[in-house]
Short mmCIF file of C-alpha atoms in Angstrom, two decimals:
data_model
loop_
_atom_site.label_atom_id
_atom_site.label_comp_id
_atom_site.label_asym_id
_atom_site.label_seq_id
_atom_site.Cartn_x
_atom_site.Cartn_y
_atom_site.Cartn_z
CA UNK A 1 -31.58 -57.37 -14.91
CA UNK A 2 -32.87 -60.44 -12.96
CA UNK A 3 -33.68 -63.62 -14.39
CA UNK A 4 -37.05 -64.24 -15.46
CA UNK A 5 -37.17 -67.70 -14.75
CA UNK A 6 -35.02 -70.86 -13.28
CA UNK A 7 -34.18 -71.86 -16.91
CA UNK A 8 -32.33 -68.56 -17.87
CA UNK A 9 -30.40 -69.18 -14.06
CA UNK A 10 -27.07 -70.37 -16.34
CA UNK A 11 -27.26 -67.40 -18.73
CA UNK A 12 -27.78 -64.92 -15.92
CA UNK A 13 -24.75 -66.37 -14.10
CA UNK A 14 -22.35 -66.60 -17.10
CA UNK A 15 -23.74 -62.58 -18.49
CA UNK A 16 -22.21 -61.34 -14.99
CA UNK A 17 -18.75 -63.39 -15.89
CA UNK A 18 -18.37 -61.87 -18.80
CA UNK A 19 -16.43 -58.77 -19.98
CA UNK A 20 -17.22 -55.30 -21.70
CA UNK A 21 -14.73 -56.28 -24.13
CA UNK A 22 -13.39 -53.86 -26.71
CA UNK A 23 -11.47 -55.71 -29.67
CA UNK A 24 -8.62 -53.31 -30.42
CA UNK A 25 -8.16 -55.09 -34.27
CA UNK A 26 -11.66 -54.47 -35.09
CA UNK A 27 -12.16 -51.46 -32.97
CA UNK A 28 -15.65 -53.26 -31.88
CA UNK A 29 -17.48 -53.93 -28.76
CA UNK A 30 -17.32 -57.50 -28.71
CA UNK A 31 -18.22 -59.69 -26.01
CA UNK A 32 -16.46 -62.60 -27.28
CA UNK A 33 -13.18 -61.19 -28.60
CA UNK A 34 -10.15 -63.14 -27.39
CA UNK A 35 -6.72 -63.05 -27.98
CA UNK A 36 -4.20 -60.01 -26.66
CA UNK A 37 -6.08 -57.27 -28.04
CA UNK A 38 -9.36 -58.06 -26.55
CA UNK A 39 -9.35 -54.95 -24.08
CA UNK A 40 -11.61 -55.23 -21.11
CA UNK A 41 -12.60 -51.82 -20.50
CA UNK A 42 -14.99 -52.18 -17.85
CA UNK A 43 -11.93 -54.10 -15.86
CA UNK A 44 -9.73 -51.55 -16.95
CA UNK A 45 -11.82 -48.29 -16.63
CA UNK A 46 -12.59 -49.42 -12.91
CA UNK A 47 -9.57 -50.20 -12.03
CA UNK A 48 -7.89 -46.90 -13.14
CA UNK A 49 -10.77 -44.82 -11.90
CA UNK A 50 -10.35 -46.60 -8.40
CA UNK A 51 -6.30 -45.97 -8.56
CA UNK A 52 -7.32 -42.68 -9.57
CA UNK A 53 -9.22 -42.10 -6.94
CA UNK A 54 -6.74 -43.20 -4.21
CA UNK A 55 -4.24 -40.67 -5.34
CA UNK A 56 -6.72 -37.41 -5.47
CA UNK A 57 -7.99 -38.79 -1.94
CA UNK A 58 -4.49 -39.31 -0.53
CA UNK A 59 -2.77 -36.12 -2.40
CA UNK A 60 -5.82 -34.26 -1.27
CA UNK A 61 -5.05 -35.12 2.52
CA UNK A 62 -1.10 -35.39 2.23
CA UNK A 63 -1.24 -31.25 0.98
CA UNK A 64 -3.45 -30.44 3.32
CA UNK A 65 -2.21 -32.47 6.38
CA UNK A 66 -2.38 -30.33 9.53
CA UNK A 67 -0.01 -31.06 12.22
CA UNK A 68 -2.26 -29.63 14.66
CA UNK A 69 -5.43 -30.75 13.93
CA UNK A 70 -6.00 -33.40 11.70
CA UNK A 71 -9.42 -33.77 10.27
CA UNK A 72 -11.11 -37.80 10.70
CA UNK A 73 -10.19 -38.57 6.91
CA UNK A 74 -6.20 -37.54 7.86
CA UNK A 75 -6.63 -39.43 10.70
CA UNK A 76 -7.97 -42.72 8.87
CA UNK A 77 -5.41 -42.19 6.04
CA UNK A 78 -2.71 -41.62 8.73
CA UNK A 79 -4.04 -44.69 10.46
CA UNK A 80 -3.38 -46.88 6.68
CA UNK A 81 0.17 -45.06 6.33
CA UNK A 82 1.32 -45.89 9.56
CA UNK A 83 0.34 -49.77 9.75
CA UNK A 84 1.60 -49.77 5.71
CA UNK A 85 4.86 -47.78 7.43
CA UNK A 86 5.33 -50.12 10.26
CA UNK A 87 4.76 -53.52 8.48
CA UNK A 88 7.19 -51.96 5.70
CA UNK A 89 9.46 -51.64 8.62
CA UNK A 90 9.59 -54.76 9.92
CA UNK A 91 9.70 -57.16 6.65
CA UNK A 92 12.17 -54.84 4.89
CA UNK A 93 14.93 -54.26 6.29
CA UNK A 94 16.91 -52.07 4.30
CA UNK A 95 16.86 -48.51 3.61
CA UNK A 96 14.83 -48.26 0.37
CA UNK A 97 12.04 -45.41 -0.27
CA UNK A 98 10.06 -47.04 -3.41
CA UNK A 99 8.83 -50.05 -0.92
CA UNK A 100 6.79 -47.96 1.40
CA UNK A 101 4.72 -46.25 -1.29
CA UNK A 102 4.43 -49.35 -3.43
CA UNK A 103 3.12 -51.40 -0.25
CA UNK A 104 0.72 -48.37 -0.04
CA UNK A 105 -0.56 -47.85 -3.00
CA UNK A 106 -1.01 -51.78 -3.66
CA UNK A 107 -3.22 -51.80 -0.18
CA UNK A 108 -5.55 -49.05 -1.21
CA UNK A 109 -5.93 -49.78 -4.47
CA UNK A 110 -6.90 -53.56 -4.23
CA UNK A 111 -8.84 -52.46 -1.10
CA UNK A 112 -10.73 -49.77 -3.46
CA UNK A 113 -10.91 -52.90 -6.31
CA UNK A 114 -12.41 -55.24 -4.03
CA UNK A 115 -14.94 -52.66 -2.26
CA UNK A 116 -16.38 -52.67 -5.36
CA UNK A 117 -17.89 -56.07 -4.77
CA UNK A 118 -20.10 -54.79 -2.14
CA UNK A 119 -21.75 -52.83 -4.56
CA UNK A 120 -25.01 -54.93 -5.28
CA UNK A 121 -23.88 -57.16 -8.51
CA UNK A 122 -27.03 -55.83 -10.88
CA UNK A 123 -27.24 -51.61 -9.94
CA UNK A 124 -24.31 -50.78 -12.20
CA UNK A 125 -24.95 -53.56 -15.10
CA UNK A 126 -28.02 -52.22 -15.01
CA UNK A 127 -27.09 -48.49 -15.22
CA UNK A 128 -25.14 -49.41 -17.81
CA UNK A 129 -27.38 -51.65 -19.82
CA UNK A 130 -30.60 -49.39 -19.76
CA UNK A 131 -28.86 -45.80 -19.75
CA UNK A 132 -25.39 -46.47 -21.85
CA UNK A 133 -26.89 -49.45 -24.11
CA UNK A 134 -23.58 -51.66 -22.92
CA UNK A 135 -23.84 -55.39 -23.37
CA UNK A 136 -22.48 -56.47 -20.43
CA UNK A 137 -19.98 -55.09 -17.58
CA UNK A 138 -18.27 -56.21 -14.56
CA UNK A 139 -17.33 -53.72 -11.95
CA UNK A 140 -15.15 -55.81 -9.91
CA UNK A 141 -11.73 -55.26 -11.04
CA UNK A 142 -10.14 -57.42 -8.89
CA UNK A 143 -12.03 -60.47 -10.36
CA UNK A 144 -10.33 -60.36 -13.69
CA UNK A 145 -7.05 -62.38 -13.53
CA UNK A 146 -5.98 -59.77 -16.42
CA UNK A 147 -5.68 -56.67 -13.29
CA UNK A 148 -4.54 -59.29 -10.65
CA UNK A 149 -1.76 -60.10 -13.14
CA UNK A 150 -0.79 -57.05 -13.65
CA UNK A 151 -0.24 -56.52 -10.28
CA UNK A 152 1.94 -59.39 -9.38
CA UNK A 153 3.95 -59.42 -12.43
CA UNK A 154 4.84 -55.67 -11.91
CA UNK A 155 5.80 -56.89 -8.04
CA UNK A 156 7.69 -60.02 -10.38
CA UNK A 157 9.52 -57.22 -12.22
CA UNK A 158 10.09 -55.52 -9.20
CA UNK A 159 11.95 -58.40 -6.77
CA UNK A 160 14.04 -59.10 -10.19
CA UNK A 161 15.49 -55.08 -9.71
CA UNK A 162 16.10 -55.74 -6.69
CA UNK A 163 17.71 -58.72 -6.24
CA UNK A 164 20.06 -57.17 -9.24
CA UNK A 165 20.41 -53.57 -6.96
CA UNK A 166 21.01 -55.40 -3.47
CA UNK A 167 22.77 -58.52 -4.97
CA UNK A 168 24.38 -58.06 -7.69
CA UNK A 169 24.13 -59.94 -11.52
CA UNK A 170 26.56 -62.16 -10.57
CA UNK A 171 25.44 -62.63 -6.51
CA UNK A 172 21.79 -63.46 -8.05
CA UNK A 173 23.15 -66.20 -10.44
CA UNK A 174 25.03 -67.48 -8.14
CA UNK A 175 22.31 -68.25 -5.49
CA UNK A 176 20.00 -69.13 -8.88
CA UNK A 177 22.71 -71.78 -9.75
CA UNK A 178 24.33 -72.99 -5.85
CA UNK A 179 21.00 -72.77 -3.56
CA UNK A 180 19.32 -74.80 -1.80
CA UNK A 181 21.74 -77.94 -2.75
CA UNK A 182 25.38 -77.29 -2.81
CA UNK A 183 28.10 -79.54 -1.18
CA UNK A 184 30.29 -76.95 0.37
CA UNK A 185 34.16 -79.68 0.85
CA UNK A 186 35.32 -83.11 1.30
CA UNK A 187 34.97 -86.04 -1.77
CA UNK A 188 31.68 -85.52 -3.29
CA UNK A 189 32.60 -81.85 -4.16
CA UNK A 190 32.21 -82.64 -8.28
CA UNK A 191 28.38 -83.62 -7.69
CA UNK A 192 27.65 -79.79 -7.44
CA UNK A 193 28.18 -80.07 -11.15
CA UNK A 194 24.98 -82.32 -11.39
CA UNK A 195 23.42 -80.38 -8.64
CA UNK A 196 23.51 -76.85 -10.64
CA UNK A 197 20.39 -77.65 -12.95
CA UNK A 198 18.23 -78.91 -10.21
CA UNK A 199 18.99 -75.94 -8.41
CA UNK A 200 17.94 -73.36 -11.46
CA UNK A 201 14.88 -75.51 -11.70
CA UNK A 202 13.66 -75.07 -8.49
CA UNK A 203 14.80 -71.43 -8.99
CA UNK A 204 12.80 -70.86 -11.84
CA UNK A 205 9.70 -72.78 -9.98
CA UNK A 206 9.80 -70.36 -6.73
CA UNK A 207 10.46 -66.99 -8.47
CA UNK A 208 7.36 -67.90 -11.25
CA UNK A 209 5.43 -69.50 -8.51
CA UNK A 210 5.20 -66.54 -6.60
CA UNK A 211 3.55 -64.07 -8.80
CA UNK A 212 0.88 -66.82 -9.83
CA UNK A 213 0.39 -67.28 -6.34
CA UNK A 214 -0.06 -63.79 -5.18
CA UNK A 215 -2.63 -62.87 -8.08
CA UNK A 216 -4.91 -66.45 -8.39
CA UNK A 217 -5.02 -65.82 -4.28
CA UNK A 218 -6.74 -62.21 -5.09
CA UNK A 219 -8.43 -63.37 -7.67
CA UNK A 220 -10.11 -66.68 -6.76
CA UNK A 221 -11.25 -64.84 -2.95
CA UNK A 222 -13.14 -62.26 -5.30
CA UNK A 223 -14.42 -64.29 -7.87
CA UNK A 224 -15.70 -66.88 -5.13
CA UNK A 225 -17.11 -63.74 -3.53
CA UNK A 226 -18.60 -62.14 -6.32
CA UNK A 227 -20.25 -65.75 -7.90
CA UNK A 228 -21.90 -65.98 -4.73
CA UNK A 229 -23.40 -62.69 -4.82
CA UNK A 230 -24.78 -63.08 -8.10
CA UNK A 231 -25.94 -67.05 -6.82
CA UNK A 232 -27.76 -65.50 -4.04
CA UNK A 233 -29.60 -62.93 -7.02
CA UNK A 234 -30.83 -65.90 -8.36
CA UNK A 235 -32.14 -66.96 -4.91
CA UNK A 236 -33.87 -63.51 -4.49
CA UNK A 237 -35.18 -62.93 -8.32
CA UNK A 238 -37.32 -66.49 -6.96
CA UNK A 239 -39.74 -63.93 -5.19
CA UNK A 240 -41.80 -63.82 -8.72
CA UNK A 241 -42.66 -67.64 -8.30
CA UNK A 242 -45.11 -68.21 -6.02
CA UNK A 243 -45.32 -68.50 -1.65
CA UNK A 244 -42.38 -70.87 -2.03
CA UNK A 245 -39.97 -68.23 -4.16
CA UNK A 246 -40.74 -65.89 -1.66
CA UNK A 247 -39.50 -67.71 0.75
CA UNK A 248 -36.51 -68.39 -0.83
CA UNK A 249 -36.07 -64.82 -2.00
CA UNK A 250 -35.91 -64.03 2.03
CA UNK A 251 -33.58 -66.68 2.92
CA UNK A 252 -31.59 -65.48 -0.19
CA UNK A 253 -31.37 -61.48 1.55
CA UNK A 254 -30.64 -62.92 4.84
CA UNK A 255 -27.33 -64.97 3.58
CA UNK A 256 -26.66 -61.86 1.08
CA UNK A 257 -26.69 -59.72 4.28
CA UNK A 258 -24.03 -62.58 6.30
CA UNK A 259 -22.07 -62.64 2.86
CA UNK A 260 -22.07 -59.23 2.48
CA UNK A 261 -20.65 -58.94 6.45
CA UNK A 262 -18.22 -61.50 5.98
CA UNK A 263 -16.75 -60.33 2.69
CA UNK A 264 -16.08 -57.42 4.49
CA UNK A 265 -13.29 -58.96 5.87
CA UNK A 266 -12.15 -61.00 2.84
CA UNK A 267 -11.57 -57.72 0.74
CA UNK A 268 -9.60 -56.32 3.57
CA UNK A 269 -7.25 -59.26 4.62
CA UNK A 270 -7.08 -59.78 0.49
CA UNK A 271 -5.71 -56.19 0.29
CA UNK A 272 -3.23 -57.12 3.35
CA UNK A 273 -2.13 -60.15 2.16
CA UNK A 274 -1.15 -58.98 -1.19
CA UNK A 275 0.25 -55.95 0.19
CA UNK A 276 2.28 -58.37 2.89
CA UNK A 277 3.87 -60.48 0.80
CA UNK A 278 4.79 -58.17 -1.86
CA UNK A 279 6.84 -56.97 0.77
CA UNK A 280 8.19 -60.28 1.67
CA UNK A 281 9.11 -61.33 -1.82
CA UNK A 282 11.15 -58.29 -2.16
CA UNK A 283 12.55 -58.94 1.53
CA UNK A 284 14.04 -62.31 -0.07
CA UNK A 285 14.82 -60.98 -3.23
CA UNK A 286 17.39 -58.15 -1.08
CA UNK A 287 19.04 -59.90 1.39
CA UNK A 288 21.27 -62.77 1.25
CA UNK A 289 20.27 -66.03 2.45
CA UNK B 1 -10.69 -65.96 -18.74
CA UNK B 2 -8.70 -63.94 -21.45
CA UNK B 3 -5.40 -62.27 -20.80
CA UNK B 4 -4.28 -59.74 -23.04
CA UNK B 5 -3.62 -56.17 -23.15
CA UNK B 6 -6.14 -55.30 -20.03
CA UNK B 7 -3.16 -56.61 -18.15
CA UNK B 8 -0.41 -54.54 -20.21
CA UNK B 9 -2.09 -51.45 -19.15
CA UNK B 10 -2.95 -52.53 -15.63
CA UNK B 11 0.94 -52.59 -15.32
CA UNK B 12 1.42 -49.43 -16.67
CA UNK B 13 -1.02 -47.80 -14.70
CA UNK B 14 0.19 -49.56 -11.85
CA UNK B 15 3.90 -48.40 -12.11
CA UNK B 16 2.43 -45.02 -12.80
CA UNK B 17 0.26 -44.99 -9.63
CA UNK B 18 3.44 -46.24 -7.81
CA UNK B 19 6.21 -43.78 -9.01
CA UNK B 20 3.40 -41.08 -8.17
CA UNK B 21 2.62 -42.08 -4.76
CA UNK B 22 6.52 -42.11 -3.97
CA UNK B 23 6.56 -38.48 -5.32
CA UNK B 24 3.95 -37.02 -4.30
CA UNK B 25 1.49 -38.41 -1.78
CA UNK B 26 3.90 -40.83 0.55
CA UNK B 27 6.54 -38.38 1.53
CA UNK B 28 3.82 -35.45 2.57
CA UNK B 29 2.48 -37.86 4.69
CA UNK B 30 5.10 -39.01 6.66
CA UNK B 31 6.60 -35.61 7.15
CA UNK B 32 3.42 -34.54 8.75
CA UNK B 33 3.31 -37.57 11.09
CA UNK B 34 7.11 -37.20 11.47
CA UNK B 35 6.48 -33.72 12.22
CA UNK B 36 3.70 -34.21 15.15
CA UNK B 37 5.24 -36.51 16.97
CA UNK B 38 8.46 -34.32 17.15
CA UNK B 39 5.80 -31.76 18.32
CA UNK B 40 4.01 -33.90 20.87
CA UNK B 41 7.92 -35.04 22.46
CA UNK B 42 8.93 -31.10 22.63
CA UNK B 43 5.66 -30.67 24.44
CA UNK B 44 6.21 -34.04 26.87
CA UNK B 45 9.34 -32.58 27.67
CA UNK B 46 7.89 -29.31 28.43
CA UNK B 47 5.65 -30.58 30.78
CA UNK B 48 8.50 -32.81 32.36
CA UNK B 49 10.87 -29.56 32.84
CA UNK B 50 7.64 -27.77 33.79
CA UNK B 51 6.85 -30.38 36.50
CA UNK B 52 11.08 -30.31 37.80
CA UNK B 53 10.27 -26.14 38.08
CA UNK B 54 7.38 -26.97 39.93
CA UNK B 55 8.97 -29.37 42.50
CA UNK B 56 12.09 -26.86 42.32
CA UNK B 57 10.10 -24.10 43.46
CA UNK B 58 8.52 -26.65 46.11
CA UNK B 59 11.15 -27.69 47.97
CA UNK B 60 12.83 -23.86 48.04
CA UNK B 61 9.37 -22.55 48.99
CA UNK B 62 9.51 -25.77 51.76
CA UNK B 63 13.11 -24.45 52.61
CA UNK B 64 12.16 -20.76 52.97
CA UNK B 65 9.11 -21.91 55.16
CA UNK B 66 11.27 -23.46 57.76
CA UNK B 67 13.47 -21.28 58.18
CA UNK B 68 11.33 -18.23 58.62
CA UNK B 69 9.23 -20.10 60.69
CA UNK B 70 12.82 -20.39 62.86
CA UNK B 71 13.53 -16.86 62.43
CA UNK B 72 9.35 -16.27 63.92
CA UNK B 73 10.68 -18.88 66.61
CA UNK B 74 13.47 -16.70 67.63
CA UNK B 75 12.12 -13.36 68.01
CA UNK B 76 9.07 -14.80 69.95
CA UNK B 77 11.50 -15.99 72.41
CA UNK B 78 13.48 -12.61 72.27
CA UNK B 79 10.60 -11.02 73.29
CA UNK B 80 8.83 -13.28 75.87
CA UNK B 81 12.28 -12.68 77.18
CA UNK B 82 12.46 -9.24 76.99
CA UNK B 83 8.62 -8.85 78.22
CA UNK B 84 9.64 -11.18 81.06
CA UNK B 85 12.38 -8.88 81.91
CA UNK B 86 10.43 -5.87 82.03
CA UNK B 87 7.38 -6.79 84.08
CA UNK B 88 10.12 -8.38 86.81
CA UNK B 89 11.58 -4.77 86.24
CA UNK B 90 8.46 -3.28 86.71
CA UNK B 91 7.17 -5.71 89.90
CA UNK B 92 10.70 -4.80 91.27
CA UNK B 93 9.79 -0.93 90.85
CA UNK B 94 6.38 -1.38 92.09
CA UNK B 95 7.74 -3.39 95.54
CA UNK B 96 10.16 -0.42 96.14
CA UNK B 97 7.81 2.23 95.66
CA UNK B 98 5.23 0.44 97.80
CA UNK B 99 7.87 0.04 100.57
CA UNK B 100 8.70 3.67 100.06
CA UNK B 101 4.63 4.20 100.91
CA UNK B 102 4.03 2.56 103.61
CA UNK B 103 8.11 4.13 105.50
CA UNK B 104 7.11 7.31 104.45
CA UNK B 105 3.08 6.54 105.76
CA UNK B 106 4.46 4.89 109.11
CA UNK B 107 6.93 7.98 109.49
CA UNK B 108 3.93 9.88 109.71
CA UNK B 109 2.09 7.75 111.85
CA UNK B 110 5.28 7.87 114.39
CA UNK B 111 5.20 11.72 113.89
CA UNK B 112 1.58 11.97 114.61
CA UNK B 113 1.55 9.99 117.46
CA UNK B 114 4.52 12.13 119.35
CA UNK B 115 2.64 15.30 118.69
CA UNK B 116 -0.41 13.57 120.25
CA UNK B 117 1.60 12.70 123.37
CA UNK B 118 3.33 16.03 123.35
CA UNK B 119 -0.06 17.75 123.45
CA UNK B 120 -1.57 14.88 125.62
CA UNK B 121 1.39 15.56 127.91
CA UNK B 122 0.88 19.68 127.90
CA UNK B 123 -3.12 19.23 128.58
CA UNK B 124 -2.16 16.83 131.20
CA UNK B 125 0.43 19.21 133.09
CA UNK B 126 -1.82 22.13 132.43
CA UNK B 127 -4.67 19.50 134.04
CA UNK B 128 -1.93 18.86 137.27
CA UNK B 129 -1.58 22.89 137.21
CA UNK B 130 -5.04 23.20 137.27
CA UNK B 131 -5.67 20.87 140.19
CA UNK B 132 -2.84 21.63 141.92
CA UNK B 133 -4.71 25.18 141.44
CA UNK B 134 -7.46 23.97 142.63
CA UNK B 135 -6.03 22.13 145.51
CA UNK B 136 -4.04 25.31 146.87
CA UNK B 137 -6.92 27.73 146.17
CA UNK B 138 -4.85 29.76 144.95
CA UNK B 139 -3.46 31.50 141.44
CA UNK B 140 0.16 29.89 140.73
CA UNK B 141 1.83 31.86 138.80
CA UNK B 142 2.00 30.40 135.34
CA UNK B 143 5.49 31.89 134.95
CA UNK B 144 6.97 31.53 138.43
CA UNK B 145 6.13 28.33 138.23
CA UNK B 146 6.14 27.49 134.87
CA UNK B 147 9.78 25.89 134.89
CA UNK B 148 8.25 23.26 137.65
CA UNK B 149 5.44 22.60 135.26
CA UNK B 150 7.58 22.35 132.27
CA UNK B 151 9.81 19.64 134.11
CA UNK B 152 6.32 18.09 135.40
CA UNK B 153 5.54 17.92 131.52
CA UNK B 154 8.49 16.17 130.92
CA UNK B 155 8.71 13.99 133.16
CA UNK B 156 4.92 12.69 131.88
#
């Protein structure tokens, strides 16, 4: 639903921002609800329809893979597997087979989460407003810090398990407690004591900074990307004002056109880049320094 | 921004989709990738042995060539020999029998020409009888006298 004037510009922008929330205490649709049980279901529903999705497409073609003859959709998919296959390869260097499929599935689905954003921002709020009578919905998964989250901290959980599997409890404390400062001989040996704490604090700063890192990074690319789609709207709802909205309103299609181009990439390399370093963090978090 | 239980089951679902894509989906797929190229190497080195076979069979075929072509070599010679031999054999059979010609022609010439002078030699005595004949007017007795006349013969 576009704006009907310049005044409403602010409500327009902060209706697109917000949630189809579901309050689990009250069991309500409520677009304010906060707290932890304030469910966002349109996040949510996307984002497991999407992952949904990529498995039926991928078990679809993995069953039916012909060695022969592959069809173009088992040749794109084989295309994804094998660059997931061979950057797995070369970041991780030990013989594990839960990396592989993690780096894969965390590629198509946040691919799949961010493709969503080329969707124009008002056809499915729309949809949903006039034919399901739903306040408000966002269909961007990836632009709700709640799924980006969720994400990292299961790749947080992960590079814990597997710094305990490849290094053991007591190998992982010790490089918490003795790295990066440790004074290995000679006089000065008893300043490790004072050197321990500074060490676990910078510990706890790198392993916490990591999964922040790795989901704002998703989620501020997509948010930027999806305010400006819904900025440029507003540009192109101008085309009920007069000569000069209309000229706006033109301007407004041909930068939603260049945006819409150059997003392109940004949802890809986003997908890469979180796919990338979720290897890498679990690279550090199995081999010894 | 709100965080709350969106995120809970967002890492749920995500170490669902995970564990599922390990079990089911990634494995398929690399098998059938793994399985190609073993495919497409057998084939390469099918083609590779088929290509050695080929410039195997080459070289023997080369080989064979050259020494058949020898063997061709040979028996041409054998018989421009032989052939050589047989037309001097022949030209030497040819001379002989010409030679033999032309003795056994000349023999007959030589022949010939005594019986001419023998007979040239009787008309001519019978020719001295007969003018002798003449000269004496009289008959001479062809067989009184025919000794003389016979030595008169011979003596021509």
């Amino acid at each position: 639903m576009a704006p009907e004037g310049a005044h409403d510009s602010g409500s327009y922008v902060l209706h697109h921002l917000s949630n189809l929330t579901l309050n689990l205490q009250t069991m309500r649709i409520d677009e304010h609800a906060q707290g932890f049980w304030a469910l966002h279901l349109d996040s949510t529903f996307f984002s497991l329809l999407l992952g949904a999705l990529f498995l039926w497409l991928f078990r679809r073609v993995a069953v039916r893979a012909s060695i022969d003859r592959p069809g173009k959709l088992q040749n794109a998919i084989e295309i994804m597997v094998e660059f997931v296959d061979k950057q797995t390869r070369d970041l991780f260097h030990q013989d594990n087979k839960l990396v592989a499929p993690l780096a894969l599935t965390i590629f198509a689905w946040v691919f799949l989460m961010n493709l969503m954003d080329l969707i124009p921002v008002d056809l499915l709020p729309f949809v949903a407003e006039r034919g399901l009578g739903l306040p408000a919905l966002r269909v961007v998964p990836s632009t709700d810090v709640n799924i980006t989250f969720g994400l990292s901290i299961g790749v947080f959980f992960l590079t814990l398990a597997f710094a305990m599997k490849y290094k053991g409890p007591v190998g992982y404390l010790k490089e918490s407690l003795l790295h990066p400062f440790f004074v290995r001989r000679g006089p000065l040996i008893a300043l490790n004591l004072v050197l321990v704490p500074f060490n676990l604090i910078l510990r706890v700063v790198e392993e916490l900074a990591r999964p922040v890192s790795l989901s704002l990074r998703l989620f501020g690319n997509l948010f930027a990307g999806e305010l400006i789609f819904v900025l440029l709207a507003i540009l192109l709802a101008q085309i009920l004002s007069g000569p000069a909205g209309a000229v706006l309103a033109a301007v407004g299609i041909l930068f939603n056109i260049a945006w819409a181009f150059f997003h392109l990439l940004v949802i890809t390399i986003q997908a890469v880049v979180f796919m990338v370093l979720t290897v890498v963090y679990l690279s550090l978090a199995s081999e010894h320094h | 921004m709100n965080i709350g239980i969106t995120l809970v089951v967002q890492l749920i679902a995500f170490a669902i989709f995970v564990w599922l894509t390990m079990q089911y989906i990634w494995p398929l797929l690399l098998r059938a990738m793994e399985e190609r190229r073993a495919k497409i190497a057998d084939g390469l080195a099918a083609a590779e042995r088929g290509k050695k076979a080929l410039a195997d069979a080459a070289a023997e075929r080369e080989q064979t060539l050259a020494q058949v072509r020898g063997q061709a070599q040979e028996i041409l010679g054998n018989a421009n020999r032989q052939a050589g031999q047989i037309i001097a054999a022949a030209r030497d059979a040819a001379r002989s029998e010409g030679d033999r010609i032309v003795e056994a022609a000349r023999a007959q010439v030589d022949h010939e020409i005594d019986q001419a002078r023998e007979a040239l030699r009787k008309r001519v005595g019978e020719l001295a009888v007969a003018g002798a004949q003449a000269i004496l007017q009289s008959e001479v007795d062809a067989r009184a006298h025919g000794r003389v006349l016979d030595e008169l013969a011979e003596q021509l």
